[in-house]
PDB file of C-alpha atoms and ligand atoms in Angstrom:
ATOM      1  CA  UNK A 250      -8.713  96.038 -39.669  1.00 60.00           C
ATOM      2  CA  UNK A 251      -9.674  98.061 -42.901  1.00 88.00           C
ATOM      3  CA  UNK A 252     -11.550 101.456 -42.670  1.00 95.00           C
ATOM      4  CA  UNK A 253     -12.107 103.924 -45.492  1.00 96.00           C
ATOM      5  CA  UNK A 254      -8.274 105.542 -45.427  1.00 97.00           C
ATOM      6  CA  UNK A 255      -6.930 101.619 -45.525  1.00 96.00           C
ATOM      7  CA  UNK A 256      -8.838 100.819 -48.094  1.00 96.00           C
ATOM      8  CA  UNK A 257      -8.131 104.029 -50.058  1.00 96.00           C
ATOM      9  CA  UNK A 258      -4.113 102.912 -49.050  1.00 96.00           C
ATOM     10  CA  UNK A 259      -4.437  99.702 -50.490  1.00 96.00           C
ATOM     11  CA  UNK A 260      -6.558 100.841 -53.758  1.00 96.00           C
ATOM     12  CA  UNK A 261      -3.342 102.802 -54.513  1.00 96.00           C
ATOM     13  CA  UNK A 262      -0.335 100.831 -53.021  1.00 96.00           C
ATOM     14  CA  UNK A 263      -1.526  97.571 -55.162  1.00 97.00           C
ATOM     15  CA  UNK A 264      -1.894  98.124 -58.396  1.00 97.00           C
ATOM     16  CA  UNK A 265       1.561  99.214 -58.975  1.00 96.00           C
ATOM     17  CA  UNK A 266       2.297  95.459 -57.535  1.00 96.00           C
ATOM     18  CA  UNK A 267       0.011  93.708 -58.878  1.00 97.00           C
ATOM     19  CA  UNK A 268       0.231  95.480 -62.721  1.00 94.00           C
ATOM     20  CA  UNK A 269       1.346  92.480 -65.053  1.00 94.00           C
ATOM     21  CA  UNK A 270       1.568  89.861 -62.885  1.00 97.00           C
ATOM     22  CA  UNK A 271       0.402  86.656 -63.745  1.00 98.00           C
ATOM     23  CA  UNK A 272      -0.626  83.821 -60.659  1.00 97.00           C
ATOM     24  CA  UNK A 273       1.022  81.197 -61.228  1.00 97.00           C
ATOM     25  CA  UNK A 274      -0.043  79.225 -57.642  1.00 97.00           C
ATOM     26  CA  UNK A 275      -2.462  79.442 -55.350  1.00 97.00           C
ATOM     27  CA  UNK A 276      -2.354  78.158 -51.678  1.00 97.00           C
ATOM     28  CA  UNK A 277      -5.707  77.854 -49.360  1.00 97.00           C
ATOM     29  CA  UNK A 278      -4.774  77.915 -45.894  1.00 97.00           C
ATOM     30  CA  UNK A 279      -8.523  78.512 -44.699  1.00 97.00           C
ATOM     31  CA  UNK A 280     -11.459  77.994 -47.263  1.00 96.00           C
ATOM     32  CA  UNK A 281     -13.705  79.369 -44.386  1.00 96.00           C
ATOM     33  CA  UNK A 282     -12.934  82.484 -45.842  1.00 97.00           C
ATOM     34  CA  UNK A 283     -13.485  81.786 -49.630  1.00 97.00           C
ATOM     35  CA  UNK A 284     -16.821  81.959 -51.421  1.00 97.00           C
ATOM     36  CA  UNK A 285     -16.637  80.220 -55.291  1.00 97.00           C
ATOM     37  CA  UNK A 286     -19.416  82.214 -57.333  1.00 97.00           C
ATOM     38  CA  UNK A 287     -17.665  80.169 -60.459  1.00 96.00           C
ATOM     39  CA  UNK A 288     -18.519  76.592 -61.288  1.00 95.00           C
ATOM     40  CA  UNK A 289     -15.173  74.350 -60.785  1.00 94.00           C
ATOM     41  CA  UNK A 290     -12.269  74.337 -58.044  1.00 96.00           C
ATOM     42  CA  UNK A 291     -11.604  78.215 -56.700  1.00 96.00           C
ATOM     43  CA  UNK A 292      -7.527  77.134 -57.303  1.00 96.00           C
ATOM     44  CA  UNK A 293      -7.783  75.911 -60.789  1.00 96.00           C
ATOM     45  CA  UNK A 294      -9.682  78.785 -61.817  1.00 95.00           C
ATOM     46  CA  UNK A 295      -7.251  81.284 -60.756  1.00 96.00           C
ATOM     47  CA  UNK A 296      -4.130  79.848 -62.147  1.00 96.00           C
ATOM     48  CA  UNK A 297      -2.783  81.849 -65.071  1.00 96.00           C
ATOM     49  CA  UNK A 298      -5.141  84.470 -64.409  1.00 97.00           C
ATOM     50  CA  UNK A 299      -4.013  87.691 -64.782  1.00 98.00           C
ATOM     51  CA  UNK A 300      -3.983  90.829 -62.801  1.00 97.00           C
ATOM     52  CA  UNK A 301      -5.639  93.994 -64.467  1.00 97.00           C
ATOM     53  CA  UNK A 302      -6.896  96.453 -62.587  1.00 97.00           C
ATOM     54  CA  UNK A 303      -7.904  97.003 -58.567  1.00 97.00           C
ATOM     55  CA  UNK A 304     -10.990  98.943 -57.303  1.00 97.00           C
ATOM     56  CA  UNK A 305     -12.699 100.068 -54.430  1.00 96.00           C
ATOM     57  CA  UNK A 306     -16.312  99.517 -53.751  1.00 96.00           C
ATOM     58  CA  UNK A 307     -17.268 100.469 -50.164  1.00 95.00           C
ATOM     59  CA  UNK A 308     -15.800  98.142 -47.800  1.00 95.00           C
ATOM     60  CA  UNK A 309     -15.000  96.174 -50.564  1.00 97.00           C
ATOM     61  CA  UNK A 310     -11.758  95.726 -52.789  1.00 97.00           C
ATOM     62  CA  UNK A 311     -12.248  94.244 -56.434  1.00 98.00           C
ATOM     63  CA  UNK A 312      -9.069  92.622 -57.917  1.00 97.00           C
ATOM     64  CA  UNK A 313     -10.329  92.588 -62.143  1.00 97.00           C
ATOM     65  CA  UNK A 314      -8.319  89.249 -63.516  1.00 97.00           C
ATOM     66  CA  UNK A 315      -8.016  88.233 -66.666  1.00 97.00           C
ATOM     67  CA  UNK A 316     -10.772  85.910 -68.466  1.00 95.00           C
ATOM     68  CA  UNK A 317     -13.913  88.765 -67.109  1.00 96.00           C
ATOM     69  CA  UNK A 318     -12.852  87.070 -63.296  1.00 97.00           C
ATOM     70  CA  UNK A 319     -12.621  89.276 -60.088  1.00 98.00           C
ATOM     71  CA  UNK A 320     -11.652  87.928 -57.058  1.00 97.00           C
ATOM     72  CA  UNK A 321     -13.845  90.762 -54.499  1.00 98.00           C
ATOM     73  CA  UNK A 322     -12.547  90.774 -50.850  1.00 97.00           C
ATOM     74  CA  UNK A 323     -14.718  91.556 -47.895  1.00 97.00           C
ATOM     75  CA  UNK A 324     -12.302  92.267 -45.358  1.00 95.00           C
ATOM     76  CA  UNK A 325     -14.522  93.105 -42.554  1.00 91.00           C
ATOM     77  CA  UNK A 326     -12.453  93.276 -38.913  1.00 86.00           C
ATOM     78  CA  UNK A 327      -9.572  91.886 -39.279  1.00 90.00           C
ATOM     79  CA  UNK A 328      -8.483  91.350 -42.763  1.00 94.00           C
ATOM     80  CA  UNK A 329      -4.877  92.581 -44.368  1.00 95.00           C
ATOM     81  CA  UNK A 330      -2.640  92.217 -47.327  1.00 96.00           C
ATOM     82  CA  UNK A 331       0.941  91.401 -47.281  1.00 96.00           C
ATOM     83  CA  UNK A 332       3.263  91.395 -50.754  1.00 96.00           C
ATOM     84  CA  UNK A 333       6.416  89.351 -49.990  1.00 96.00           C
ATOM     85  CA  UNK A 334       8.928  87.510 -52.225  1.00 95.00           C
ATOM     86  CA  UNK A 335       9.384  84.058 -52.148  1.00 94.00           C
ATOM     87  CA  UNK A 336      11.762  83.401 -49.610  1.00 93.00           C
ATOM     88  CA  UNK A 337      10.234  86.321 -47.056  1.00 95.00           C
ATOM     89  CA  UNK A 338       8.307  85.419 -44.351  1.00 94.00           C
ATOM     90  CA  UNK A 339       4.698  85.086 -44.059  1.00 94.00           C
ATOM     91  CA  UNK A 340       2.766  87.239 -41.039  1.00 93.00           C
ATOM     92  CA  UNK A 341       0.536  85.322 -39.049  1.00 93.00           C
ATOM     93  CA  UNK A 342      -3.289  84.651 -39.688  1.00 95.00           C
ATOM     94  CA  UNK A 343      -2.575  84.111 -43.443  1.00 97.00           C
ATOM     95  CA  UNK A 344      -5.690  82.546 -45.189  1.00 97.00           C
ATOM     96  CA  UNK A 345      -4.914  82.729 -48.903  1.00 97.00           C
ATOM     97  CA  UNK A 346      -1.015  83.310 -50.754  1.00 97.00           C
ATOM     98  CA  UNK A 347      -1.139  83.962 -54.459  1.00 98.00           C
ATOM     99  CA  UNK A 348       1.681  83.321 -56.020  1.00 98.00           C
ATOM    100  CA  UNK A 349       2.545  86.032 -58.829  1.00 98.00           C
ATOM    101  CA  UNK A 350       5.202  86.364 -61.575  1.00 98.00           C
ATOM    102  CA  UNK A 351       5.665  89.381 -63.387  1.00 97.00           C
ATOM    103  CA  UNK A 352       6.435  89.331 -66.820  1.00 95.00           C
ATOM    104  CA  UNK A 353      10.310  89.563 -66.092  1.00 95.00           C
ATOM    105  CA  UNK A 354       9.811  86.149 -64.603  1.00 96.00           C
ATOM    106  CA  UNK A 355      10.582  87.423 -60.898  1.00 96.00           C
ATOM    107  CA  UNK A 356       8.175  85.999 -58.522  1.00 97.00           C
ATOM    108  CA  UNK A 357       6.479  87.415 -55.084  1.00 97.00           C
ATOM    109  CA  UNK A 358       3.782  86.208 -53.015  1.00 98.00           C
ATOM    110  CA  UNK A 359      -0.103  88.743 -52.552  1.00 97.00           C
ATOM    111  CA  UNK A 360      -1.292  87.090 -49.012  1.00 97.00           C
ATOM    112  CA  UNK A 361      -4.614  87.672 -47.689  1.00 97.00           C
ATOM    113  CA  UNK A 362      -4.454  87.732 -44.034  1.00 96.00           C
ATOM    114  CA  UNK A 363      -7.472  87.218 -41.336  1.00 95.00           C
ATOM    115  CA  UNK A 364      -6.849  86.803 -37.891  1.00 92.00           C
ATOM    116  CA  UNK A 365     -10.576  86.087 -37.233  1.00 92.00           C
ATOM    117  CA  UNK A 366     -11.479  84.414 -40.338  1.00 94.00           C
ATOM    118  CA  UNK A 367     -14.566  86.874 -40.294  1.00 93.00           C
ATOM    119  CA  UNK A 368     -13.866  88.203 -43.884  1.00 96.00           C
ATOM    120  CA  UNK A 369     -14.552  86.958 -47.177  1.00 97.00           C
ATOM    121  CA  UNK A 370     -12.854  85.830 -50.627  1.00 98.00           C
ATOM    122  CA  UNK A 371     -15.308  85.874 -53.463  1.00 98.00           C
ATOM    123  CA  UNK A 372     -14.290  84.580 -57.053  1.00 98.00           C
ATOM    124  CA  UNK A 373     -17.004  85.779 -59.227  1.00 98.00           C
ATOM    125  CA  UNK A 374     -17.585  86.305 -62.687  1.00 97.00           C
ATOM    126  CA  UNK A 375     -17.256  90.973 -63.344  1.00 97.00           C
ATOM    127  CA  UNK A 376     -20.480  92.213 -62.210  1.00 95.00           C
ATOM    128  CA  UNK A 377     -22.073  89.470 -61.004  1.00 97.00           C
ATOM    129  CA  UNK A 378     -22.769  90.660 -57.095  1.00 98.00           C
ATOM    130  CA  UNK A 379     -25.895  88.627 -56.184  1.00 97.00           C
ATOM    131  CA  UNK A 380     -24.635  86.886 -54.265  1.00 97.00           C
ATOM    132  CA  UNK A 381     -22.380  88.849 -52.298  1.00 98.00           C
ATOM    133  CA  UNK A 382     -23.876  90.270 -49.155  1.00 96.00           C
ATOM    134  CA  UNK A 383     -23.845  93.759 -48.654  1.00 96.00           C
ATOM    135  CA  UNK A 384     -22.182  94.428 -52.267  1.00 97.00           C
ATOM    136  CA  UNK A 385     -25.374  95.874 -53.743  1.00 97.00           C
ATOM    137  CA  UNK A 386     -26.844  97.414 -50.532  1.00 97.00           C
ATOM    138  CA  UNK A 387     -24.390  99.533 -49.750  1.00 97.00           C
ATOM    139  CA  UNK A 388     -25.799 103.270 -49.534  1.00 97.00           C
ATOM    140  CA  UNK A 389     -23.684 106.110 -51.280  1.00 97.00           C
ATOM    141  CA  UNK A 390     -19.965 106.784 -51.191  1.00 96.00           C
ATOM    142  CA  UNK A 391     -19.064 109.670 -47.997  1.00 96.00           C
ATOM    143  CA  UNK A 392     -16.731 110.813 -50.421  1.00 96.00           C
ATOM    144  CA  UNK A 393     -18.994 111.360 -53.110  1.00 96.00           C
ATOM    145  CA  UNK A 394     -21.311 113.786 -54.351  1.00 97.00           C
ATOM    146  CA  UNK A 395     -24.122 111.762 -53.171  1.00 97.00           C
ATOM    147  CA  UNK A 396     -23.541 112.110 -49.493  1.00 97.00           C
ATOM    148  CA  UNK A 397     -25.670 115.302 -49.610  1.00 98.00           C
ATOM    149  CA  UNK A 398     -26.527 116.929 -46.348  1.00 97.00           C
ATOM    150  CA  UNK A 399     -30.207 116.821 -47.316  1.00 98.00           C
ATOM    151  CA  UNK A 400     -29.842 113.244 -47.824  1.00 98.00           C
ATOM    152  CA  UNK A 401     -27.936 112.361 -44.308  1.00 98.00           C
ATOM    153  CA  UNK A 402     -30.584 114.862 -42.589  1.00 98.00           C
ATOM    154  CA  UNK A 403     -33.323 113.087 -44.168  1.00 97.00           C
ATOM    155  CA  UNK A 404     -31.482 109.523 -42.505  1.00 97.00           C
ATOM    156  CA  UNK A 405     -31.357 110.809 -39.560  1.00 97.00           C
ATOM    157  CA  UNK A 406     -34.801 112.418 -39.336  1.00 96.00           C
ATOM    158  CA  UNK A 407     -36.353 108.747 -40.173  1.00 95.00           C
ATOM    159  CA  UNK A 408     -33.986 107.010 -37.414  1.00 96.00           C
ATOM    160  CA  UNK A 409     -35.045 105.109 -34.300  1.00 93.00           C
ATOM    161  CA  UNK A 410     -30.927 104.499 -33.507  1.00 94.00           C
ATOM    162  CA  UNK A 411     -28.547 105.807 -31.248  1.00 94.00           C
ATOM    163  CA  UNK A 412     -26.252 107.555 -33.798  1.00 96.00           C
ATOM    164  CA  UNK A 413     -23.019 106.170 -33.992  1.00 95.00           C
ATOM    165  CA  UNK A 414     -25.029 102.657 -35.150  1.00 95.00           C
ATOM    166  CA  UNK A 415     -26.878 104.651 -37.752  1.00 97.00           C
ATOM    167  CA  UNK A 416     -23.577 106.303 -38.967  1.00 97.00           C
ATOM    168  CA  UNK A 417     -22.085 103.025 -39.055  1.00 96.00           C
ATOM    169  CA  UNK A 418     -25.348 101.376 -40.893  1.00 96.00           C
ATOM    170  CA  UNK A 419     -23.425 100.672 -44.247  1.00 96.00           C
ATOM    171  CA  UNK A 420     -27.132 101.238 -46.478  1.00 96.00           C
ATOM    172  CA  UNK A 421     -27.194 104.658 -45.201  1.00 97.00           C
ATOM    173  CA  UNK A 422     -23.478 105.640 -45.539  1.00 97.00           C
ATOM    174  CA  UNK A 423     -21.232 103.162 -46.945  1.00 96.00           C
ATOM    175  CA  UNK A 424     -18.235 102.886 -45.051  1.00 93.00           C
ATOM    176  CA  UNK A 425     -17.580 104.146 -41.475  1.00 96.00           C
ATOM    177  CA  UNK A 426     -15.715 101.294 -39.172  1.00 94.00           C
ATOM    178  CA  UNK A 427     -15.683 101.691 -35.001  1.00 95.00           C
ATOM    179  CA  UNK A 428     -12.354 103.988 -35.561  1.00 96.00           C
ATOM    180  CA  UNK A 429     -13.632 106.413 -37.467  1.00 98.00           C
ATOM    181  CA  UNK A 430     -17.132 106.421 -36.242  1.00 97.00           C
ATOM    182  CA  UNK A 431     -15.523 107.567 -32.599  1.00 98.00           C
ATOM    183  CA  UNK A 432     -13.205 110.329 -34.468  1.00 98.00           C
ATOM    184  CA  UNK A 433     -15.959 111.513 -36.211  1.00 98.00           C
ATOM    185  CA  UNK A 434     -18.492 112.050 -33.117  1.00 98.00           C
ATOM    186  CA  UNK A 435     -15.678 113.354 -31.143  1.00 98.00           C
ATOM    187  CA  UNK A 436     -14.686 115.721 -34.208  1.00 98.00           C
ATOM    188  CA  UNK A 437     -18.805 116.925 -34.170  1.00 98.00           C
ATOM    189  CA  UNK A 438     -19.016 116.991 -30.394  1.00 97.00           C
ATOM    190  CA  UNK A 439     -21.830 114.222 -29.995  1.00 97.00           C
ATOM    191  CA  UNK A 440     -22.255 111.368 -27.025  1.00 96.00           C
ATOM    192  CA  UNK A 441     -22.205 108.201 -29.200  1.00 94.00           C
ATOM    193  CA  UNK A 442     -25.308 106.789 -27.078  1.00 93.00           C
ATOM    194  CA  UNK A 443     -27.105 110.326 -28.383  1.00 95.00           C
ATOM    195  CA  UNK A 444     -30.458 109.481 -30.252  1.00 95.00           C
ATOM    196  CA  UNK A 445     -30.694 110.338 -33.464  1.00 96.00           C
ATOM    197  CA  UNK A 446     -34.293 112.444 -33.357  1.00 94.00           C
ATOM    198  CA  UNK A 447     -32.079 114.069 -30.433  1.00 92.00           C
ATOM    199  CA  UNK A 448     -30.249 115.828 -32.652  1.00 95.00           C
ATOM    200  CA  UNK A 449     -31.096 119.818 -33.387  1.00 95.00           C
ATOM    201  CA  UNK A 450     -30.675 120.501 -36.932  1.00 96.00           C
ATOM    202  CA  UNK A 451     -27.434 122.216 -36.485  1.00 96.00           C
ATOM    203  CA  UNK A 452     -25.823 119.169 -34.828  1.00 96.00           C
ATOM    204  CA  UNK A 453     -26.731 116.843 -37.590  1.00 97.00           C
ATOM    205  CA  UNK A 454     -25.466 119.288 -40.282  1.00 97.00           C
ATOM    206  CA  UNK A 455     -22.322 119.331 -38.701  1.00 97.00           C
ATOM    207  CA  UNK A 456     -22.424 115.478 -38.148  1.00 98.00           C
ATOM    208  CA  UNK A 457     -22.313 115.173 -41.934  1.00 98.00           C
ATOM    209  CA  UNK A 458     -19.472 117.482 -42.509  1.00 98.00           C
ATOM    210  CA  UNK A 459     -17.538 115.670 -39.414  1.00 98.00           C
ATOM    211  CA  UNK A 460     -18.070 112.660 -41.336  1.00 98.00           C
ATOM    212  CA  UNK A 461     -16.500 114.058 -44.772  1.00 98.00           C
ATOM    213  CA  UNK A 462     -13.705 116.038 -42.857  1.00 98.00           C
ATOM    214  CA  UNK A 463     -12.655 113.714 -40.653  1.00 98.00           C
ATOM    215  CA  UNK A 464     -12.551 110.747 -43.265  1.00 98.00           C
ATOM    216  CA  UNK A 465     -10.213 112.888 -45.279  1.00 98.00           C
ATOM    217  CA  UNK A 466      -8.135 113.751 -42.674  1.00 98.00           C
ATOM    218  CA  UNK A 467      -7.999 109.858 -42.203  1.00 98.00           C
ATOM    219  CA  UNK A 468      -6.722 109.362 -45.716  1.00 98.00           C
ATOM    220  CA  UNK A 469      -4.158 111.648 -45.783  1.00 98.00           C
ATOM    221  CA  UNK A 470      -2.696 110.922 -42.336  1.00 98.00           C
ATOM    222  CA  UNK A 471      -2.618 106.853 -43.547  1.00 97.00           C
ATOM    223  CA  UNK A 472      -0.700 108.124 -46.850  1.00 97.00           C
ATOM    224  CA  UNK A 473       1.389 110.308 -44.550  1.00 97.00           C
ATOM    225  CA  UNK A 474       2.202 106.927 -42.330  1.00 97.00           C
ATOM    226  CA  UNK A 475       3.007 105.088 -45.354  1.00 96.00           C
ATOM    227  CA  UNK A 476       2.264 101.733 -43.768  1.00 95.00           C
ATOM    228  CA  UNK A 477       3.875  98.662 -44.489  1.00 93.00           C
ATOM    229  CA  UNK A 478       0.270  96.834 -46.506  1.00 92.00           C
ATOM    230  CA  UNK A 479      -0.215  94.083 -43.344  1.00 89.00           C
ATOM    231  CA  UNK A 480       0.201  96.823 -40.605  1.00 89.00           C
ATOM    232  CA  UNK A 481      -2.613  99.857 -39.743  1.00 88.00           C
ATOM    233  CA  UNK A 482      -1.820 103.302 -39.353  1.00 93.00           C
ATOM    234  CA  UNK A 483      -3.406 104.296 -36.349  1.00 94.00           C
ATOM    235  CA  UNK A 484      -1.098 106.778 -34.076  1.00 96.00           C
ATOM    236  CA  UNK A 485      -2.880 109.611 -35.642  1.00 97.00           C
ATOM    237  CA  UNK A 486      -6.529 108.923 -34.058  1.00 98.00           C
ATOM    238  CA  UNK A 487      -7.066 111.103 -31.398  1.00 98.00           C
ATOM    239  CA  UNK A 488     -10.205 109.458 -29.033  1.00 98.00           C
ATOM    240  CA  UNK A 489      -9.758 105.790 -30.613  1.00 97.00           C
ATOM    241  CA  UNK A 490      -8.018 103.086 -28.062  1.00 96.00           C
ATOM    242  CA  UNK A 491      -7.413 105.725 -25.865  1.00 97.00           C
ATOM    243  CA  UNK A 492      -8.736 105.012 -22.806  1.00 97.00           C
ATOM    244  CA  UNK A 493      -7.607 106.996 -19.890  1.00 97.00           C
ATOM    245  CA  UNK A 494      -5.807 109.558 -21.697  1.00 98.00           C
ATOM    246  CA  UNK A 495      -6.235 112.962 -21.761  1.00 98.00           C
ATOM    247  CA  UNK A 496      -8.474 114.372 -24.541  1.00 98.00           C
ATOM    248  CA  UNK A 497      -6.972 116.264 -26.946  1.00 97.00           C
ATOM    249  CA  UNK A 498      -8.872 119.276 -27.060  1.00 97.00           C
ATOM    250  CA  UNK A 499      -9.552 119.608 -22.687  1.00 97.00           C
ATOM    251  CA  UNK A 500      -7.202 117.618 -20.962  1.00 97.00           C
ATOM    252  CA  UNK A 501     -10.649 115.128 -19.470  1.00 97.00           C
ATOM    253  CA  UNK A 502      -9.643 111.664 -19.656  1.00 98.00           C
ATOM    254  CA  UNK A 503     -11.256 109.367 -22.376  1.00 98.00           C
ATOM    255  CA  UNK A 504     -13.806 107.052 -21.941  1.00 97.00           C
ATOM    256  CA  UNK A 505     -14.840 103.781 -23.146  1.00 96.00           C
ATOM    257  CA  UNK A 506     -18.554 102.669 -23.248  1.00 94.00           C
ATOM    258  CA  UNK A 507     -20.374  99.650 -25.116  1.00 89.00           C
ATOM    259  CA  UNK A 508     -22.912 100.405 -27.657  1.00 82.00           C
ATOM    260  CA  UNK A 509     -24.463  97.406 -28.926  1.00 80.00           C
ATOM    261  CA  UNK A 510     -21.829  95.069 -28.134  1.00 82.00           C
ATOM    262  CA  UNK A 511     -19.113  97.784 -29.691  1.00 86.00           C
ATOM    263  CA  UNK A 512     -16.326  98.993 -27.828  1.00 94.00           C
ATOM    264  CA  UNK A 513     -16.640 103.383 -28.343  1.00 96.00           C
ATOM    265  CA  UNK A 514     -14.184 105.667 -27.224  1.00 97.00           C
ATOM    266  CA  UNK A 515     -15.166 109.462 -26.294  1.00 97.00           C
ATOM    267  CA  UNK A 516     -14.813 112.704 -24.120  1.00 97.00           C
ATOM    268  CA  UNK A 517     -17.676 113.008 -21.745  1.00 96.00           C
ATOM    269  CA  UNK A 518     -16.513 116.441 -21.461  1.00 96.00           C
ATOM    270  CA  UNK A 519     -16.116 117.493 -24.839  1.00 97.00           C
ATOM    271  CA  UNK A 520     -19.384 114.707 -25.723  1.00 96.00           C
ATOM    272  CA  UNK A 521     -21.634 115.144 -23.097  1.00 93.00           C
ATOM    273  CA  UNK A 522     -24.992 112.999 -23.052  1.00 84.00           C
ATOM    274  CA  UNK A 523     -27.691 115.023 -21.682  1.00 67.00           C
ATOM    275  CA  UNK A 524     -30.767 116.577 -22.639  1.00 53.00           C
ATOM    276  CA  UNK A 525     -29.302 120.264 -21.532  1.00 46.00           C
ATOM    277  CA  UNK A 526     -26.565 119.951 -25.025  1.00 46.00           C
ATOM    278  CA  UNK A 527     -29.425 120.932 -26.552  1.00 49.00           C
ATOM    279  CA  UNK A 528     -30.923 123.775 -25.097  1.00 48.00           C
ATOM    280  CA  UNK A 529     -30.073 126.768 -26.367  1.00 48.00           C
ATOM    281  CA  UNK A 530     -28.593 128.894 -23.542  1.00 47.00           C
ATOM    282  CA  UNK A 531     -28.626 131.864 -25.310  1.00 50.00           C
ATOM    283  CA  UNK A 532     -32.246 132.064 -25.899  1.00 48.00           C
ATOM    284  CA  UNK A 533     -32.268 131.151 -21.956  1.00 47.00           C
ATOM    285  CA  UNK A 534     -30.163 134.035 -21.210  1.00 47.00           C
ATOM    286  CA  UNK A 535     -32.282 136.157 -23.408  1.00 44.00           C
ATOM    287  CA  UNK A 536     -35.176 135.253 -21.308  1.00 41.00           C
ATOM    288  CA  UNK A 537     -34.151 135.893 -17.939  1.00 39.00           C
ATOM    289  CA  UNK A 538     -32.284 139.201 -19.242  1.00 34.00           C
TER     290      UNK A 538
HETATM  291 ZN1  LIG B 805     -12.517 116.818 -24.313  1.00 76.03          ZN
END
């Protein structure tokens, strides 16, 4: 279940694995899951293709082969890697194995891995994205300079959503998965089900900081955990899964509520959803002073 800090993991852990190797084999367990962009069979194409260089692009990660190929992987829920050698067992859900040899002749196996079959397997030729929903729609990088906070107050201003769907609306910010979406409202303080024209000026600035912050936090504690690839690092998330637990910050149990069909995870005390978050007591207390 890639977010932003797996993704980040992976662009890093794999090209040191994948540098030089050659695919030798390929075997399709599920072709739900793969998309030929290429004319011909998606197997033939990729034998003897080689491995050059691995990218991230949003929720998306680019494997560059040989020949001006790129396999582009859409992992969405429930997609993982796993790098094994030959004789090692594969985990469960695998939908794709590509067999590799490095150029000392050893072998080992890159298997894509999908529980839910929801994600995707492109073959396409470099830079041709057409076809590939969401590739070329997806709004700028949180990480980047882009991710102004003019620009996410301007978002927010034009917004008829509750907030943690707009935050998670990949055209406006590319990137934020139901984990981090709950660690960042809980991190800025706001109800998930909040409106977004309910939010003062203040709360939305902070919002977009929460966002940055907490996604960095994110990638460092997932480098920290040093993950095996097929496994997520998630012991460091603090409102996420944790139902019934005490909140980190006051002690209130966490709740879970649905919004739109999405499981979220908050503090009612520390993320309380009423109109009185926003009035500003101190200009009340001024007044009856
Ligand atoms: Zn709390």
């Amino acid at each position: 279940m890639p977010e932003l800090p797996d993704l980040i993991y992976l662009e890093k852990k794999l090209p040191p694995l994948l540098a030089g190797q050659r695919l030798i084999d390929v075997e399709i367990k599920e072709p739900i899951v793969l998309r030929m962009l290429l004319p011909g069979d998606f197997a033939a194409a990729l034998r003897g293709a080689e491995f050059l260089a691995v990218r991230r692009h949003g929720p998306f990660l680019v494997l560059a082969l040989s020949e001006e190929r790129e396999l582009v992987i859409h992992p969405m829920l429930a997609g993982r890697f796993q790098w094994t050698n030959p004789n090692e067992k594969t985990a469960a859900g695998c939908a794709l194995s590509l067999e590799c040899e490095a150029p000392d002749k050893t072998r080992h196996l890159l298997h894509y891995l999908d529980d839910k079959k929801m994600g995707k397997v492109y073959l396409t030729r470099r830079g041709e994205y057409q076809p590939i929903p969401k590739f070329n729609t997806q709004g700028p990088d949180l990480l980047s300079a882009a991710f102004t906070p003019a620009y996410f107050h301007q978002k927010i201003k034009k917004s008829r959503q509750q907030v943690r769907v707009l935050i998670m609306d990949q055209a406006v910010v590319s990137c934020i998965g139901n984990a981090y979406a709950d660690e960042i409202l809980f991190d800025a303080g706001i109800h998930p089900k909040t409106f977004c024209y309910q939010l003062p000026d203040a709360a939305i600035a902070r919002l977009q900081q929460s966002i940055v912050g907490v996604m960095r936090w994110g990638i460092a504690e997932v480098e920290k955990a040093n993950p095996p690839l097929n496994m997520k690092a998630r012991a460091h998330l603090r409102v996420r899964n944790r139902k019934d637990q005490p909140c980190p910050q006051c002690g209130t149990k966490i709740r879970r509520a649905g919004v739109r069909g999405f499981d979220t995870f908050f503090c009612p005390a520390c993320q309380p959803l009423t109109r009185a978050q926003f009035i500003d007591w101190r200009k009340l207390d001024e007044g009856t002073a």
